[in-house]
Short mmCIF file of C-alpha atoms and ligand atoms in Angstrom, two decimals:
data_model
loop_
_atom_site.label_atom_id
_atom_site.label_comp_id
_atom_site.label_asym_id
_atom_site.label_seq_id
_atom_site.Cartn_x
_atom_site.Cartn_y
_atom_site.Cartn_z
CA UNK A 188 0.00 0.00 0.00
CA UNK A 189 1.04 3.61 -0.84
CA UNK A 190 1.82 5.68 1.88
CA UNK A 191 0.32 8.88 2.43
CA UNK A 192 1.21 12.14 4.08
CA UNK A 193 -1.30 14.61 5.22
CA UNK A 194 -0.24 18.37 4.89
CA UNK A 195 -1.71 21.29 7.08
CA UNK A 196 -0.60 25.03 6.03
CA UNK A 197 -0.58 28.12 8.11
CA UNK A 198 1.24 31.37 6.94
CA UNK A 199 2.00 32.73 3.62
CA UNK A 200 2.10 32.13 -0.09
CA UNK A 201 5.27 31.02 0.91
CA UNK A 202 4.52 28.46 3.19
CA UNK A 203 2.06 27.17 0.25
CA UNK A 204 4.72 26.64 -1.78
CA UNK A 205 7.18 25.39 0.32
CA UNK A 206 4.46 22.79 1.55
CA UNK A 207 3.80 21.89 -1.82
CA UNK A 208 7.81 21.11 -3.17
CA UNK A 209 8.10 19.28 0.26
CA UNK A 210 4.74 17.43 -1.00
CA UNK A 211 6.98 16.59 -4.03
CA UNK A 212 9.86 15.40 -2.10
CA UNK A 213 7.78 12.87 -0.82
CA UNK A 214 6.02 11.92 -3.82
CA UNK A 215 9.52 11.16 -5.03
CA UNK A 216 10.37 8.65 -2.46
CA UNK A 217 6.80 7.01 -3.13
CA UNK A 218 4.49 8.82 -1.03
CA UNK A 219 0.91 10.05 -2.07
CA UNK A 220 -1.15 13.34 -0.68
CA UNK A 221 -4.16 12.61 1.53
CA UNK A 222 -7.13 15.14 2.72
CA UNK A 223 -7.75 12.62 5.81
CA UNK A 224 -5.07 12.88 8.74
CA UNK A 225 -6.09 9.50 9.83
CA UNK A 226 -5.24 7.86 7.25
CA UNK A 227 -1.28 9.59 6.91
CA UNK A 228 2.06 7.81 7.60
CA UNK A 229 3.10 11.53 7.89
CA UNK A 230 1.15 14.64 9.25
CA UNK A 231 3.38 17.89 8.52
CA UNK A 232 2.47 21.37 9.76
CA UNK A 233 4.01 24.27 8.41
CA UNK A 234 3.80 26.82 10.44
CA UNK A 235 3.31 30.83 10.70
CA UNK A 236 5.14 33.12 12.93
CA UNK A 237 4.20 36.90 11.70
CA UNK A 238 1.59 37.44 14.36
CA UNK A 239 0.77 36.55 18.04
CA UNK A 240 -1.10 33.23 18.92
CA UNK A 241 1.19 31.58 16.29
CA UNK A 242 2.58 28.74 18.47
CA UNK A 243 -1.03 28.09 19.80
CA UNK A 244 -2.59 27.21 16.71
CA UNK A 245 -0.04 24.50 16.02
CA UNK A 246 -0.46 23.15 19.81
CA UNK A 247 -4.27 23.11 18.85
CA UNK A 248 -4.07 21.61 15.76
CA UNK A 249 -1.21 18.42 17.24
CA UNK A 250 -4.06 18.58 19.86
CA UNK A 251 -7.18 17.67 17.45
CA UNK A 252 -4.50 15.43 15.63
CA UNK A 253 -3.45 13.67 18.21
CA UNK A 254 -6.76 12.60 18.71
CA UNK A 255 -7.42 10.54 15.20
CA UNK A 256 -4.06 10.40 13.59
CA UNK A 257 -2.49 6.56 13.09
CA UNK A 258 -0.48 5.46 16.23
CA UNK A 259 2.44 5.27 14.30
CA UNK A 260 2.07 8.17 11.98
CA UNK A 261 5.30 10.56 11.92
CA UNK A 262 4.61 13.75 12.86
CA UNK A 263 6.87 16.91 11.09
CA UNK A 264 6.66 20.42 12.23
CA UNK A 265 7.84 22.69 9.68
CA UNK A 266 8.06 26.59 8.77
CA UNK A 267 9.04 30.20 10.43
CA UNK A 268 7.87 29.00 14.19
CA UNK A 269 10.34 26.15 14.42
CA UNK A 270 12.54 28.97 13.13
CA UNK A 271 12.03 31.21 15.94
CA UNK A 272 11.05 28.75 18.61
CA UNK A 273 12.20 24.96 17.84
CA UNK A 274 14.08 23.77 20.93
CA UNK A 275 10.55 25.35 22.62
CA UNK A 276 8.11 23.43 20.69
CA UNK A 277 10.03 20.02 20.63
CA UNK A 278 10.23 20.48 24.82
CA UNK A 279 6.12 21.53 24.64
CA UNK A 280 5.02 18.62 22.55
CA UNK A 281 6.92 14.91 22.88
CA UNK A 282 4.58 14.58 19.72
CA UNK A 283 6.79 16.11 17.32
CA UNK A 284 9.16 13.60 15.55
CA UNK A 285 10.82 16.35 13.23
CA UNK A 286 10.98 19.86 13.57
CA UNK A 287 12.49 21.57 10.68
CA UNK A 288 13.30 25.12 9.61
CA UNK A 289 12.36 26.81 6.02
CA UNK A 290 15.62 26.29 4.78
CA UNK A 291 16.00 23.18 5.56
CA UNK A 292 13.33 21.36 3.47
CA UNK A 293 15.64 19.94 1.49
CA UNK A 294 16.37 17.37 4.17
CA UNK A 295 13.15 15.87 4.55
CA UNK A 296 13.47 13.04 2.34
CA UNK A 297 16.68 11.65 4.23
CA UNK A 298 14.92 12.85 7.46
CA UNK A 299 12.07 10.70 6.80
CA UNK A 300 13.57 7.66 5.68
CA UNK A 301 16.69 7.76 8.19
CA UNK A 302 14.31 8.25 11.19
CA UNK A 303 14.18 6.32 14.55
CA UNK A 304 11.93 7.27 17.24
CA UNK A 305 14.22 5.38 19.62
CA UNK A 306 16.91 7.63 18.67
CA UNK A 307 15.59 10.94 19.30
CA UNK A 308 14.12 13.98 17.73
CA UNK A 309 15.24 15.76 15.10
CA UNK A 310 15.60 19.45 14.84
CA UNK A 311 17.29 20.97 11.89
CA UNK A 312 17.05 25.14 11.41
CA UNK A 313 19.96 26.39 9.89
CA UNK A 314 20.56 28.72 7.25
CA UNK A 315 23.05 26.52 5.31
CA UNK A 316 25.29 27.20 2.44
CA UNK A 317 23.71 25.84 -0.20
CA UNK A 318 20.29 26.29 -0.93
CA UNK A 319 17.32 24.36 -0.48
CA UNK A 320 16.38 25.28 -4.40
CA UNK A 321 19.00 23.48 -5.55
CA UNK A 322 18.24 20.39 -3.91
CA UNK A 323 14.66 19.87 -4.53
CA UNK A 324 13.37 17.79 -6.66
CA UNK A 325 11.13 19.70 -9.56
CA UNK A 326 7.51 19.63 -8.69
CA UNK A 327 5.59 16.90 -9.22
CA UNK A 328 2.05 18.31 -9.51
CA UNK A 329 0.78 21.52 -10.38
CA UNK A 330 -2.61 23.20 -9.91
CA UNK A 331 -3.94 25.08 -12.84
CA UNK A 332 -2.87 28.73 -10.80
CA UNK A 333 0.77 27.52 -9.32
CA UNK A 334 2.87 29.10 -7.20
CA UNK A 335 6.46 29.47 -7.60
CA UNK A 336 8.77 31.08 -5.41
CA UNK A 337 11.43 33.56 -6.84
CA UNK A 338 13.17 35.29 -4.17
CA UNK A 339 13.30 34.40 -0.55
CA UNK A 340 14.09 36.12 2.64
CA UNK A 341 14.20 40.07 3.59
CA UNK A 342 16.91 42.52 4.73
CA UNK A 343 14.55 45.32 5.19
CA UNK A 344 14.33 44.90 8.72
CA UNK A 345 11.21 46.93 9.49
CA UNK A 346 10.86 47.27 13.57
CA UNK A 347 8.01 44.53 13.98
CA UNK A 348 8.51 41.84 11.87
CA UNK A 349 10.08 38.20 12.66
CA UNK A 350 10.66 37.77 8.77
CA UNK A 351 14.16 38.90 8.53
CA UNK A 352 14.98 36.38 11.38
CA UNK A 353 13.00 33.38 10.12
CA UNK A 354 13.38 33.53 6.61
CA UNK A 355 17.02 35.02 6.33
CA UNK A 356 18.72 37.42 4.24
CA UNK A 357 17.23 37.92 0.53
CA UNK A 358 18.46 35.39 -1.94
CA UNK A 359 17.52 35.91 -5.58
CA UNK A 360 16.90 32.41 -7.53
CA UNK A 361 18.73 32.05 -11.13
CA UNK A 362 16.50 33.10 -14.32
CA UNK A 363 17.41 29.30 -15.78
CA UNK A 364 16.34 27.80 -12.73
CA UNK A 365 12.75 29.71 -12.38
CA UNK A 366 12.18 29.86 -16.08
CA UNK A 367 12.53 25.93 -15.89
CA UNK A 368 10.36 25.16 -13.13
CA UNK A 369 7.63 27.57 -14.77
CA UNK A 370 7.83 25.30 -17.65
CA UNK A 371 7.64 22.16 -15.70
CA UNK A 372 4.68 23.80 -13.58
CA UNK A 373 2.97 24.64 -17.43
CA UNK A 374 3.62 21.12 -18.27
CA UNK A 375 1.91 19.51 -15.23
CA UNK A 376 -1.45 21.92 -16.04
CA UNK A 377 -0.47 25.26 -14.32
CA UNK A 378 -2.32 28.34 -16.91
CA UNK A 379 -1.14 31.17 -14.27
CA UNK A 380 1.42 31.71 -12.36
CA UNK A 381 2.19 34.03 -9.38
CA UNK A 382 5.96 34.73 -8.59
CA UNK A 383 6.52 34.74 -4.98
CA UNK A 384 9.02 36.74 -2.73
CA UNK A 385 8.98 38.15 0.59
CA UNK A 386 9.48 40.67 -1.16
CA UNK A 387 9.44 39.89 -4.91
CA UNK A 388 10.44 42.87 -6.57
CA UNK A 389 14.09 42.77 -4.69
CA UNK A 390 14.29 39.99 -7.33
CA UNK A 391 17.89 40.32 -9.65
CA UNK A 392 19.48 38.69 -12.05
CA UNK A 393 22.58 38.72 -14.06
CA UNK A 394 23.48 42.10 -15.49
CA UNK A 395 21.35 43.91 -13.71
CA UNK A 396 17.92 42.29 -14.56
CA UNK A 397 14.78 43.01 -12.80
CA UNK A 398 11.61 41.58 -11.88
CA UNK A 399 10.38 42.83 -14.84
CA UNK A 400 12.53 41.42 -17.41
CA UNK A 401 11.77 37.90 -15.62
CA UNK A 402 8.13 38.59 -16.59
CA UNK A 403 8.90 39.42 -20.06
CA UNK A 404 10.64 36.19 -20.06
CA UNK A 405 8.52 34.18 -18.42
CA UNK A 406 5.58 35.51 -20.32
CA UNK A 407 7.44 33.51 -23.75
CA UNK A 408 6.65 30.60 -21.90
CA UNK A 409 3.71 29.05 -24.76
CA UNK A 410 0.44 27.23 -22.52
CA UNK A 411 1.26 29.94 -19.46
CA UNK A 412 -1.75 32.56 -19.99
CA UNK A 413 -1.62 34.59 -16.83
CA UNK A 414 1.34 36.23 -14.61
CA UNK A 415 0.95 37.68 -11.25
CA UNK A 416 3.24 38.68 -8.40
CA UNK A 417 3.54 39.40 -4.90
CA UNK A 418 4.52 40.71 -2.33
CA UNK A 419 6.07 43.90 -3.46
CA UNK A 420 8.05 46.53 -1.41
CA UNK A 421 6.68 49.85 -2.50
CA UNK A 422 10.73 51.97 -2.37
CA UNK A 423 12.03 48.59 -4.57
CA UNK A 424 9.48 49.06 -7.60
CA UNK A 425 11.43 49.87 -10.84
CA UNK A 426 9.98 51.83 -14.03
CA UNK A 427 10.89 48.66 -15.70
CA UNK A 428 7.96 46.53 -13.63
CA UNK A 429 5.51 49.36 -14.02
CA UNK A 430 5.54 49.54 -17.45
CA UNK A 431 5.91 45.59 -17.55
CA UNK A 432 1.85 45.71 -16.75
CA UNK A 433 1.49 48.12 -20.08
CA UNK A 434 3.46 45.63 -22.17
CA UNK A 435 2.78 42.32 -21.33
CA UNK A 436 -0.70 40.52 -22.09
CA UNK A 437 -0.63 38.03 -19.68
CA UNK A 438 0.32 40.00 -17.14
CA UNK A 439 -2.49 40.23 -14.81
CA UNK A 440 -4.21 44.07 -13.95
CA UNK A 441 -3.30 43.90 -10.04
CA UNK A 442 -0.46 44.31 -7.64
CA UNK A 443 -0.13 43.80 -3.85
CA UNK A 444 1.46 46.98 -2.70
CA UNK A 445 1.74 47.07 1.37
CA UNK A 446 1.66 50.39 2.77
CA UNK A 447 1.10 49.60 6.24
CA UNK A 448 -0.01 53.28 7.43
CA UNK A 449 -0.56 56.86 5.77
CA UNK A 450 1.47 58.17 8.79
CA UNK A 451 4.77 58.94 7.42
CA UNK A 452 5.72 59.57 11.32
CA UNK A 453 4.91 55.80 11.89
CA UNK A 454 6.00 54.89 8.80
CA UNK A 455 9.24 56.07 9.87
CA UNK A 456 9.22 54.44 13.55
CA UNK A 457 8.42 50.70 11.56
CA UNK A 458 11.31 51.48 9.59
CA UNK A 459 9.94 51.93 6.27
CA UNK A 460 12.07 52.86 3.62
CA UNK A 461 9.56 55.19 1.88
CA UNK A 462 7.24 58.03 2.63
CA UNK A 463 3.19 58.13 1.74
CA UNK A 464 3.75 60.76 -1.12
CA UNK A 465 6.18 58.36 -2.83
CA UNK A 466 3.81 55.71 -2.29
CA UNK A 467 0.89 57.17 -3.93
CA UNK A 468 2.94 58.42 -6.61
CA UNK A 469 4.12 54.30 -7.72
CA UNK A 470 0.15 53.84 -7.22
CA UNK A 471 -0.35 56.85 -10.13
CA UNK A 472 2.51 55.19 -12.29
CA UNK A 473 0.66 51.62 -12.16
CA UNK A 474 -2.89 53.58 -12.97
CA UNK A 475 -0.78 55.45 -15.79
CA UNK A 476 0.76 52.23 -17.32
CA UNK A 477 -2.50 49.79 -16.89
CA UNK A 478 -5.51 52.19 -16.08
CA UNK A 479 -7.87 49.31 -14.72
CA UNK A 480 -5.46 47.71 -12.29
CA UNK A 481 -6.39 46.43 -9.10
CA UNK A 482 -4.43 47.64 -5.74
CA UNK A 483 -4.19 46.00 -3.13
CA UNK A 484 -2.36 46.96 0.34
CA UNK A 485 -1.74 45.44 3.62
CA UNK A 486 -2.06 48.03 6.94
CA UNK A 487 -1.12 48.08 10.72
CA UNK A 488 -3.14 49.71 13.29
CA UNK A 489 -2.06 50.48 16.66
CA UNK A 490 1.70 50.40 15.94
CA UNK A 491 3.46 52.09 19.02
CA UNK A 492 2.96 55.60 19.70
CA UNK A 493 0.15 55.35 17.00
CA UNK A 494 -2.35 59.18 17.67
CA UNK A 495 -5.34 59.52 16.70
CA UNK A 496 -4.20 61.46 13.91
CA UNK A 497 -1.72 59.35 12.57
CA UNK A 498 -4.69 56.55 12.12
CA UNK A 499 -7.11 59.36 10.51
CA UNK A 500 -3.86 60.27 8.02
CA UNK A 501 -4.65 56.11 7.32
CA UNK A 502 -8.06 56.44 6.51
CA UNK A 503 -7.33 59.36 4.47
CA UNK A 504 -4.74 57.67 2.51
CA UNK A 505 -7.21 54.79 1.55
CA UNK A 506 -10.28 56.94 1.08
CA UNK A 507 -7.30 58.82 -1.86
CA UNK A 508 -6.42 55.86 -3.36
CA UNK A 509 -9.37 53.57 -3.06
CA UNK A 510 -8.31 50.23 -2.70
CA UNK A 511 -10.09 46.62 -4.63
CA UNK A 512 -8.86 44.47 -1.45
CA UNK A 513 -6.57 44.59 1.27
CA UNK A 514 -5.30 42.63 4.74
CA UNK A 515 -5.15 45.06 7.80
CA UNK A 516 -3.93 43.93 11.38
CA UNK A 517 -3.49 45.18 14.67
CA UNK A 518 -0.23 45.59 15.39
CA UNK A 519 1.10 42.45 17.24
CA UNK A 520 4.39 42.68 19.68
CA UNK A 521 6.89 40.37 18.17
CA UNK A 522 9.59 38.46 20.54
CA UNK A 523 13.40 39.97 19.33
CA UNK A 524 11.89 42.81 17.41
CA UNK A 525 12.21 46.43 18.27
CA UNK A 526 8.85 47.95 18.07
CA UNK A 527 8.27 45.02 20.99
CA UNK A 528 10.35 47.15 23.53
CA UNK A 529 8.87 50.72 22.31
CA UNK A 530 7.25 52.18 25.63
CA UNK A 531 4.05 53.82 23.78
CA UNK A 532 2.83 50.02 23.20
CA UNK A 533 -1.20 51.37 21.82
CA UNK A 534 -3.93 49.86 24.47
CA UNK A 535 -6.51 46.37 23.24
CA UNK A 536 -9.14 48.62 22.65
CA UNK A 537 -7.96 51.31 20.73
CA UNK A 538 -5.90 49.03 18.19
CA UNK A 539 -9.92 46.83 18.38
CA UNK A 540 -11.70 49.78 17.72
CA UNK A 541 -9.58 51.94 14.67
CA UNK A 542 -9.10 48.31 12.99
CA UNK A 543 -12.65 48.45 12.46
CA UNK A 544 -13.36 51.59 11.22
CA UNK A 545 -10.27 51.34 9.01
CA UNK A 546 -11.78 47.70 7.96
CA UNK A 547 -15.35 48.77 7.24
CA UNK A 548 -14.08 51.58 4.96
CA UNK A 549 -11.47 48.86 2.97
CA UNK A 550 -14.65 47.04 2.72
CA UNK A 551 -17.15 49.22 1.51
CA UNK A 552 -14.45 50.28 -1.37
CA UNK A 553 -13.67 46.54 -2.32
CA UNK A 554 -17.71 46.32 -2.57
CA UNK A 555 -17.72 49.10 -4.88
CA UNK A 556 -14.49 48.04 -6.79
CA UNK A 557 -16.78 44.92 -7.39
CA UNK A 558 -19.90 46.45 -8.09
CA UNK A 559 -18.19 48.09 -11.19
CA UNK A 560 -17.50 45.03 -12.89
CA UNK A 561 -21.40 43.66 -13.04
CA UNK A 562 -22.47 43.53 -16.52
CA UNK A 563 -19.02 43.54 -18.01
CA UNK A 564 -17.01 40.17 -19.48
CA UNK A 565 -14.31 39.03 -17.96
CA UNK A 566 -12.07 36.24 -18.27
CA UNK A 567 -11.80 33.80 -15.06
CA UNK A 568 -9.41 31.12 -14.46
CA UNK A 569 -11.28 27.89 -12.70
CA UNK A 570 -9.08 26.48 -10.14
CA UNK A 571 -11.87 25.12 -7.28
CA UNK A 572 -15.09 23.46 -7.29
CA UNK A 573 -17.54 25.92 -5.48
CA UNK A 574 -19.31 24.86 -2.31
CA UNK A 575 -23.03 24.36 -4.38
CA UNK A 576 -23.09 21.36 -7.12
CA UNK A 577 -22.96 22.26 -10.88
CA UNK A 578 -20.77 25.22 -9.76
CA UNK A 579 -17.14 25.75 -9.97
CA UNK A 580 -14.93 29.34 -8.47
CA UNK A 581 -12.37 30.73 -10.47
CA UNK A 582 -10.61 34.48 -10.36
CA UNK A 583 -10.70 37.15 -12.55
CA UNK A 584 -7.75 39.33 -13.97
CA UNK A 585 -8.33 41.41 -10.98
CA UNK A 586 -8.05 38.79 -8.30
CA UNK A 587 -11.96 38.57 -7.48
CA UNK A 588 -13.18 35.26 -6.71
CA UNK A 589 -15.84 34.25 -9.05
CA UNK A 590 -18.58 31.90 -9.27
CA UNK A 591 -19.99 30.39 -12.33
CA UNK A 592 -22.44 27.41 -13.40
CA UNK A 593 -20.14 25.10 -15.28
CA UNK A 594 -19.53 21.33 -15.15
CA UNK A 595 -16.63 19.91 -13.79
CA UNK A 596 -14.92 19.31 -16.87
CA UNK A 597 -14.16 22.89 -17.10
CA UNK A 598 -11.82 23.00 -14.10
CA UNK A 599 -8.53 24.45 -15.16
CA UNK A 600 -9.53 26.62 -17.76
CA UNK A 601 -9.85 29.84 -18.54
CA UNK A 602 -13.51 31.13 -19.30
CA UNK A 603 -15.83 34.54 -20.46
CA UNK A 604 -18.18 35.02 -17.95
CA UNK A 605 -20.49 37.53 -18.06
CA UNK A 606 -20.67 38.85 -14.40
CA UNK A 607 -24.38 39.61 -13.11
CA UNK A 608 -23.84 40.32 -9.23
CA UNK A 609 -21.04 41.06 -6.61
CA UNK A 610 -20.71 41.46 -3.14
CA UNK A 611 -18.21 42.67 -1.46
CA UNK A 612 -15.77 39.65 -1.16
CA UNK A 613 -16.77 37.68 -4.44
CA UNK A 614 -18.31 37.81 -8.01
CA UNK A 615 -20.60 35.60 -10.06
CA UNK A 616 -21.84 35.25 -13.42
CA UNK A 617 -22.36 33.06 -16.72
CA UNK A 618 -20.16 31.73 -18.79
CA UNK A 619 -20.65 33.30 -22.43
CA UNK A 620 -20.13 31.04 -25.13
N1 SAH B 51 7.29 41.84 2.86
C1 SAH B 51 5.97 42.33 2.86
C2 SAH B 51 5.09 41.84 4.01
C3 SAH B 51 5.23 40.45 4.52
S1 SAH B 51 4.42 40.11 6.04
C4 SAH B 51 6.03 43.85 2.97
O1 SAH B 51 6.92 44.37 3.58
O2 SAH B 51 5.15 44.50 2.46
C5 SAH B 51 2.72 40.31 5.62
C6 SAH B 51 2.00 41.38 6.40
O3 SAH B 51 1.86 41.01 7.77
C7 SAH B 51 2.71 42.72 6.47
O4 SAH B 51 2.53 43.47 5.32
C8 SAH B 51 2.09 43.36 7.69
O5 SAH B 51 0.95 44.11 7.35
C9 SAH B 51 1.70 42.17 8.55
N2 SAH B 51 2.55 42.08 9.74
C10 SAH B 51 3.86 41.73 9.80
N3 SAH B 51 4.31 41.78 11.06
C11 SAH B 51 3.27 42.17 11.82
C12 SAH B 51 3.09 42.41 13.23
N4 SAH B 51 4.09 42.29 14.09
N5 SAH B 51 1.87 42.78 13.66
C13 SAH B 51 0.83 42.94 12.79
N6 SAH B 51 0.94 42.71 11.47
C14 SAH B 51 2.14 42.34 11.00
FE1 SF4 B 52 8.78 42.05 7.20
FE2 SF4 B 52 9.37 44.48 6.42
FE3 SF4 B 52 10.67 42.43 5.38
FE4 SF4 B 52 8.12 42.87 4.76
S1 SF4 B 52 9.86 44.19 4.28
S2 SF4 B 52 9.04 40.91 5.31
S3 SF4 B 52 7.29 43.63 6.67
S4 SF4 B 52 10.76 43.09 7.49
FE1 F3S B 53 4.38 33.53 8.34
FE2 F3S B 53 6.85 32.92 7.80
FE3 F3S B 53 5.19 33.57 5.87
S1 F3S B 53 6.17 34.05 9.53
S2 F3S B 53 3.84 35.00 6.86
S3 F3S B 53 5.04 31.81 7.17
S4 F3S B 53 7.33 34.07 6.00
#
C-alpha cells in the first residue's frame, strides 16, 4: 500500500509553496497526498510566525491530531515558528518527531527515511550554504494557478517583523532555474502563475535584470496565460515593472502593494524605507501604465505611539487611493523585534476599535471596486469546485473570486463570464459562449 502524508498550512504564499515542493519530495520517495489525517504515515504542519497566537494554533491543531491520527504516523513540524522557537516546541510537545526550519526542506526526504523514534528527535534550522532550491526535486504536480517562489528572505528589517529572522537574508533564484520550473509547472497543467518573494520585486538577475525582465521572459513561456506577483516593497518598484503591466498581455491588472499606514511619522518608527507621497505616486505610475489595475495593500493599526491622527492620516490615505482588497492587522508585539520594547505600546481597545473603522471603509471600497464590474465580461481562471453542485470558483484578472455554473470538466480553464452580481468579497456570473 502507498503511503500517504497529510499536509496542514498556516502562513503565507510562501509556506504554500514550500508545503507543496516538500509534498513533491515525498512523492519522489513514493508517497501520495491525503485530505484525511487519519489515514497519513506523515502529518506535517508548516507553520506561521508573523503574528501573536502563532505557536497556539499548532499546539491546537497536534491537539485535534493527536486525537485521530495513526499510532504510528510521523509527525513533522515545519516553517518560520520552528525557526524562531524549535528547541521550545520540541520540549512543549513529545509529539513532534521532526521539527524543521524553512531552509531546511531539502532534508526531509533523508529525514524521513533515516528516522528512529528510539533515537531521538530531530531538529534541523539552519541557514546553510547551499540552498534548499538546488536540492529539490522539480515539482511533481501543479494546480492550474501555481505558485512558484522567486526570491526568498528580507533585509529590510522593518521594527516589527520576525521575517528577517525566520526567513534570512534575501536570496535571488537564477533566471534558468525559475524559467525551468515555470515550464515544468505549465507542463503539469499550471495556466497562471504568481511569482513569490517576501518581497518579490528585490528579485535580480545577471546584469542587472529586474523583476520585470523575468516577466517578459517568463511571459514567452507558450500554454502559461496569466502572470501575477507578490509581495512587493513599494521603495524597490522599478519603471521597468511598471511599465511591464502596459506591455505584457498576460500579465495580470493587479499588484499587492503594502503600505502599512498613511502616517509617514509611523512609517518612519516601523522602519519603512519610503514616505506616503512616494507611495501614492508608484500607485499613479501603475494607474498610468495599466488604467484598470487592481491595488491591493496590507495596513497596521495600533503600531506604538500610534495618535489619533496618525490613524485618521490612514483612513485618508485609503479613502485617496481607493483600494479593490486589502489585509489590515493590529499591530502584534513580536519576541526579538524592536517595536516590541517601544514604551508607547497602543492599548486592546484602541488598536480593536480603529481596525474596524479602518476595515469597514477597505470594505465598503472593495464592494464598490466589485460592483463596477457587473455587466461587463471578464475572463476567469477555474481552479476550485464551489461549495453548491454544478458550480465551480475561479478568479478574474483582478483577483476577485468568481462563481460560475459550469460542469466539472471545465476546471482548469480559462472562461468569459459575463458577471451579473457582486458582493463585497466575491463575483458571479455566466459563462458566455
Ligand atoms: N514583505 C511584505 C510583508 C510580509 S508580512 C512587505 O513588507 O510589504 C505580511 C504582512 O503582515 C505585512 O505586510 C504586515 O501588514 C503584517 N505584519 C507583519 N508583522 C506584523 C506584526 N508584528 N503585527 C501585525 N501585522 C504584521
Ligand atoms: Fe517584514 Fe518588512 Fe521584510 Fe516585509 S519588508 S518581510 S514587513 S521586514
Ligand atoms: Fe508567516 Fe513565515 Fe510567511 S512568519 S507569513 S510563514 S514568512
Amino acid at each position: 500500500m502507498t503511503k500517504k502524508i497529510y499536509i496542514k498550512t498556516f502562513g503565507c504564499q510562501m509556506n504554500v509553496y514550500d508545503s507543496n515542493r516538500m509534498r513533491d519530495a515525498l512523492m519522489v520517495l513514493g508517497y501520495t497526498e491525503t485530505q484525511k489525517p487519519e489515514s497519513a504515515d506523515i502529518i506535517l504542519i508548516n507553520t506561521c510566525h508573523i503574528r501573536e497566537k502563532a505557536s497556539e494554533k499548532l499546539f491546537s491543531e497536534l491537539g485535534r491530531l493527536n486525537q485521530i491520527k495513526k499510532k504510528n504516523a510521523l509527525i513533522v513540524v515545519a516553517g518560520c515558528v520552528v525557526q524562531a522557537d524549535g528547541a521550545e516546541i520540541l520540549k512543549r510537545s513529545p509529539m513532534i518527531d521532526i521539527a524543521l526550519g524553512p531552509q531546511s526542506y531539502h532534508e526531509l526526504p533523508q529525514l524521513v527515511t533515516q528516522y528512529n523514534r528510539q533515537k531521538g528527535r530531530k531538529i534541523v534550522a539552519q541557514f546553510p550554504a547551499e540552498s534548499k532550491f538546488d536540492s529539490l526535486p522539480e515539482p511533481q504536480k501543479s494546480s492550474a494557478n501555481a505558485f512558484l517562489a522567486i526570491q526568498e528572505g528580507c533585509d529590510n528589517f522593518c521594527s516589527y517583523c520576525v521575517v528577517p529572522y525566520t526567513r534570512g537574508c534575501e536570496y535571488s533564484r537564477s533566471s534558468d532555474e525559475i524559467i525551468k520550473e515555470a515550464k515544468q509547472l505549465v507542463k503539469l497543467g499550471a495556466k497562471e502563475i504568481m511569482l513569490l518573494g517576501q518581497n518579490v520585486n528585490c528579485w535580480h538577475g545577471d546584469k542587472g535584470r529586474d523583476l520585470g525582465d523575468l516577466i517578459q521572459d517568463i511571459a514567452k513561456i507558450r500554454g502559461l496565460k496569466r502572470i501575477r506577483y507578490t509581495t512587493s516593497y513599494p521603495s524597490k518598484i522599478t519603471q521597468n515593472l511598471i511599465q511591464s503591466h502596459a506591455k505584457v498581455k498576460k500579465l495580470m491588472p493587479y499588484i499587492h502593494i503594502p503600505i502599512q499606514s498613511g502616517s509617514d511619522r509611523v512609517l518612519k518608527a516601523m522602519n519603512r524605507q519610503y514616505t506616503v507621497a512616494e507611495y501614492e505616486k508608484i500607485v499613479n505610475d501603475f494607474r498610468l501604465a495599466r488604467p484598470d489595475i487592481a491595488i491591493s495593500s496590507d495596513f497596521i493599526v495600533g503600531f506604538p505611539g500610534e495618535t489619533e491622527d496618525d490613524f485618521e492620516q490612514t483612513l485618508a490615505l485609503v479613502e485617496r487611493v481607493k483600494y479593490a482588497s486589502s489585509f489590515s492587522f493590529k499591530f502584534s508585539t513580536r519576541p526579538g523585534t524592536p517595536a516590541s520594547l517601544m514604551k508607547n505600546q497602543i492599548d486592546e481597545a484602541v488598536k480593536t476599535k480603529r481596525l474596524m473603522k479602518l476595515q469597514k471603509l477597505l470594505l465598503s471600497q472593495q464592494r464598490a471596486f466589485n460592483e463596477a464590474t457587473v455587466g461587463k465580461e471578464l475572463d476567469v481562471l477555474l481552479t476550485e469546485r464551489g461549495k453548491v453542485r454544478g458550480q465551480l470558483l475561479g478568479y478574474s484578472p483582478y483577483m476577485q473570486g468568481t462563481v460560475v455554473r459550469a460542469p466539472i470538466s471545465k476546471l482548469g480553464e480559462i472562461v468569459r463570464v459575463k458577471i451579473t452580481d457582486a458582493t463585497a468579497t466575491a463575483l458571479s456570473g455566466k459563462i458566455i459562449k
